[in-house]
Coordinates of C-alpha atoms in Angstrom, one line a residue:
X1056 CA 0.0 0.0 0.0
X1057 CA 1.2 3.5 -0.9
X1058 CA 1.7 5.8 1.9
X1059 CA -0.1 8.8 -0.6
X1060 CA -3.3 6.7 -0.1
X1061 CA -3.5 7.0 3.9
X1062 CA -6.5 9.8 3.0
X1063 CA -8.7 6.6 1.8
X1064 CA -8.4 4.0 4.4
X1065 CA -11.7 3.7 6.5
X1066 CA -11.0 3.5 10.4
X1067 CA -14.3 2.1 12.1
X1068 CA -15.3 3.9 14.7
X1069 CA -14.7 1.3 17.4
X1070 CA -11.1 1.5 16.3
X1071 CA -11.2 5.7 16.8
X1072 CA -11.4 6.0 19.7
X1073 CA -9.2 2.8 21.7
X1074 CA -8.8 2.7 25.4
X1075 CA -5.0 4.6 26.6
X1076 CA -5.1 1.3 29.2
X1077 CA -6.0 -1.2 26.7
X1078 CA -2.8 0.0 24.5
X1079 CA -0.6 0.5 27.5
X1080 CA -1.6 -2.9 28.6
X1081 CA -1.0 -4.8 24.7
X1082 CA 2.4 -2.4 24.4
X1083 CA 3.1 -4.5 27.8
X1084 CA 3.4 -7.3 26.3
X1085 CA 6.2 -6.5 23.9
X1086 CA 9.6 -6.9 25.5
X1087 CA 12.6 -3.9 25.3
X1088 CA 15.4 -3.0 26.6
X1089 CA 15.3 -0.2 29.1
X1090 CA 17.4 3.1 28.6
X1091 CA 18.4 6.3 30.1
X1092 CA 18.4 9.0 27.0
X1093 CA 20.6 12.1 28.2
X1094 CA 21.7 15.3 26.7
X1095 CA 23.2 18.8 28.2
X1096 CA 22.6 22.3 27.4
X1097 CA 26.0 24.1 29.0
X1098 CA 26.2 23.1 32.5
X1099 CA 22.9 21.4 33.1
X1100 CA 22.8 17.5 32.5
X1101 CA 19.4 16.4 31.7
X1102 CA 18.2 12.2 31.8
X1103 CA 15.1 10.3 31.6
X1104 CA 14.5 6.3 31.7
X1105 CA 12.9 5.0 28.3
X1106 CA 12.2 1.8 26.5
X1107 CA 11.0 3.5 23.1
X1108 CA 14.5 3.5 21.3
X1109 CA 14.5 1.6 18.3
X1110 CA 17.6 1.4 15.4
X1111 CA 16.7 3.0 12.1
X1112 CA 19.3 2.6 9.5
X1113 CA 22.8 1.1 9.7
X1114 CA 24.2 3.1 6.9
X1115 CA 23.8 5.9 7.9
X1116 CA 23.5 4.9 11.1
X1117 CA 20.3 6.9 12.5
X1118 CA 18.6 5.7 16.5
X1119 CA 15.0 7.0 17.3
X1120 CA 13.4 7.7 20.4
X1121 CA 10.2 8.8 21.5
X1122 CA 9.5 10.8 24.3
X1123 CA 6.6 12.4 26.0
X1124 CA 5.6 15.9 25.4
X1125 CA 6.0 16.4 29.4
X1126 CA 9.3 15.1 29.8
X1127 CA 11.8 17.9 30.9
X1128 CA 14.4 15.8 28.8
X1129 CA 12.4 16.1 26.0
X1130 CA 12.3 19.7 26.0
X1131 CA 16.0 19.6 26.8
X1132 CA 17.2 17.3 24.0
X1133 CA 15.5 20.0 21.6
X1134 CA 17.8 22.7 22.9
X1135 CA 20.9 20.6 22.8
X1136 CA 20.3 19.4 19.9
X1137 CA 22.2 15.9 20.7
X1138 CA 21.5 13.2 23.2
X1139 CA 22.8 10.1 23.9
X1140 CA 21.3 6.1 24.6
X1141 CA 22.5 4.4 27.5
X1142 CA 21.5 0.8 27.3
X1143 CA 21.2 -0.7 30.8
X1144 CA 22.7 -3.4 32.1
X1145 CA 21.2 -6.8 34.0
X1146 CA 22.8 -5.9 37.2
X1147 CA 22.8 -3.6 40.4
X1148 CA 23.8 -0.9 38.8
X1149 CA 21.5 -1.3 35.7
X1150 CA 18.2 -1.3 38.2
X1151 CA 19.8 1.7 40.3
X1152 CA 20.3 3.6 37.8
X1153 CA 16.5 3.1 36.0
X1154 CA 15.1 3.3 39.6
X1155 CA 17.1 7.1 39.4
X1156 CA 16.2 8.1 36.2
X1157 CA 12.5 7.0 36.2
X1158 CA 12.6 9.5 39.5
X1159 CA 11.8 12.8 39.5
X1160 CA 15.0 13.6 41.0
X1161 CA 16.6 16.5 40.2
X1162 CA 20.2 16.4 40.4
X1163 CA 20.2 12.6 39.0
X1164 CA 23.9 12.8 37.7
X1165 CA 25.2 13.6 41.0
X1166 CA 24.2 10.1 42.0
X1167 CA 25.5 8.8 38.8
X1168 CA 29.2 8.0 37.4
X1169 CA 29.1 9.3 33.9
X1170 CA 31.4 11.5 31.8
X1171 CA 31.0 13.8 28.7
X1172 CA 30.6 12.1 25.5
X1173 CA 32.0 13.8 21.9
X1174 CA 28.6 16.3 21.3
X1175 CA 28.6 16.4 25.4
X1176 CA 25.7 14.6 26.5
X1177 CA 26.4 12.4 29.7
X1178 CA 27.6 8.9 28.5
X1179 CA 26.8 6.9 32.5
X1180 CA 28.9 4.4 33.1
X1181 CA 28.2 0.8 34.4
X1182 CA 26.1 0.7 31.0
X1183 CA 25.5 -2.4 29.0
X1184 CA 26.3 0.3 25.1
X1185 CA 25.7 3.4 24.2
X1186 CA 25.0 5.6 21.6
X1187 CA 25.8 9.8 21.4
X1188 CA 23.5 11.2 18.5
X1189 CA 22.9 14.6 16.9
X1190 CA 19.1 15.6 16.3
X1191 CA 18.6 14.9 12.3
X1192 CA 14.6 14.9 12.6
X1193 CA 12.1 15.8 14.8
X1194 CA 8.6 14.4 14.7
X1195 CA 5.2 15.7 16.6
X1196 CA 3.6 12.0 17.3
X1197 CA 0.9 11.9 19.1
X1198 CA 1.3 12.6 22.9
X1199 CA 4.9 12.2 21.7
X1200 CA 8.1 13.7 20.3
X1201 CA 10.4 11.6 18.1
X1202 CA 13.7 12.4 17.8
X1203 CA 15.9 10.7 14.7
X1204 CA 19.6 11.1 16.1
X1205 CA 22.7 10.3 13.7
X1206 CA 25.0 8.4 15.6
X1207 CA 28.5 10.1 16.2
X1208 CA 29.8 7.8 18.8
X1209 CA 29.0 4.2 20.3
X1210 CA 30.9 1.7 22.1
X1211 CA 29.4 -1.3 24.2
X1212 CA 30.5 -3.7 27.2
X1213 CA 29.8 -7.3 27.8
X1214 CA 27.1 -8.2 29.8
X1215 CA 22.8 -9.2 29.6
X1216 CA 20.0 -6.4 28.8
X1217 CA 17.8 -5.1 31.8
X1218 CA 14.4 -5.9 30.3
X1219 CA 10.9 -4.6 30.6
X1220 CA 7.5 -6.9 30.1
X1221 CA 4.3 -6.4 31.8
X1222 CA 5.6 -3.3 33.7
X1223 CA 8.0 -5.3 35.4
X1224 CA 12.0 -5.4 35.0
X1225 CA 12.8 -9.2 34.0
X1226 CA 15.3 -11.3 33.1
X1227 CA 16.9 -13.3 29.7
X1228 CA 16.7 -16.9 30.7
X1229 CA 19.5 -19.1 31.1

């Protein structure tokens, strides 16, 4: 189907008006990997715990993430204009630090090891990868904003992903 043909598709109205919970609770049931998306504008370091990251394109390598219109990082990310993806680890210090950054904390990198990555968003360390990413699009979604990041710098440990299923952390099994 042609995305110029979007105009003619018929939604019925059961399907207009769907349940937030219903979709929350479907979404659920989709496993991810759980992330803490940073960025700094001049001295103030900014972070938020997220699962909606997903890899675009290889060549050139592009990350997206999604994230709410309230989120303070959100707002911040769009006057850095970079962030970075830190994937979290299955560990102590994978669960502390998405305890941290799902908090409404403020000074969350005082509580967290991290340094400055190449575009200076905070790269924390005790992470499973990461990516640093300049802003390359920016997409209204919804209750969302999508950010399309080109990735400058990665680099990854060994280890297993912290996971998220059925609003619960869980585990890879053995």
């Amino acid at each position: 189907m042609s995305l110029d043909h979007r105009e003619s598709i018929e939604v019925p109205a059961s399907g207009r008006n769907i349940e937030p919970g219903l979709v929350r609770a479907v979404a659920g049931t989709f496993a991810t990997g759980i992330t803490v998306i940073t960025c700094s504008t001049g001295d103030n370091a900014h972070g938020c715990a997220a699962n909606a990251v997903l890899s675009v394109s290889l060549d050139p390598a592009l990350m997206l993430i999604s994230l709410g219109h309230g989120s303070r990082t959100r707002a911040a990310i769009e006057r850095a204009g970079s962030f970075a993806i830190n994937i979290l680890p299955d560990s102590e210090e994978g669960a502390e630090l998405c305890s941290l950054f799902a908090s409404r904390v403020e000074d969350k990198f005082a509580r967290a090891a991290h340094r400055s990555g190449v575009l200076g968003a905070p790269i924390l360390r005790h992470t499973l990868g990461w990516f640093e990413c300049a802003v390359d699009t920016v997409q209204e979604a919804g209750d969302h904003t999508l950010f399309v990041g080109r990735v400058v710098d990665a680099g990854h440990d060994e280890g297993e992903p912290l996971l998220f299923f059925r609003g619960r952390h869980r585990r890879l099994a053995a």
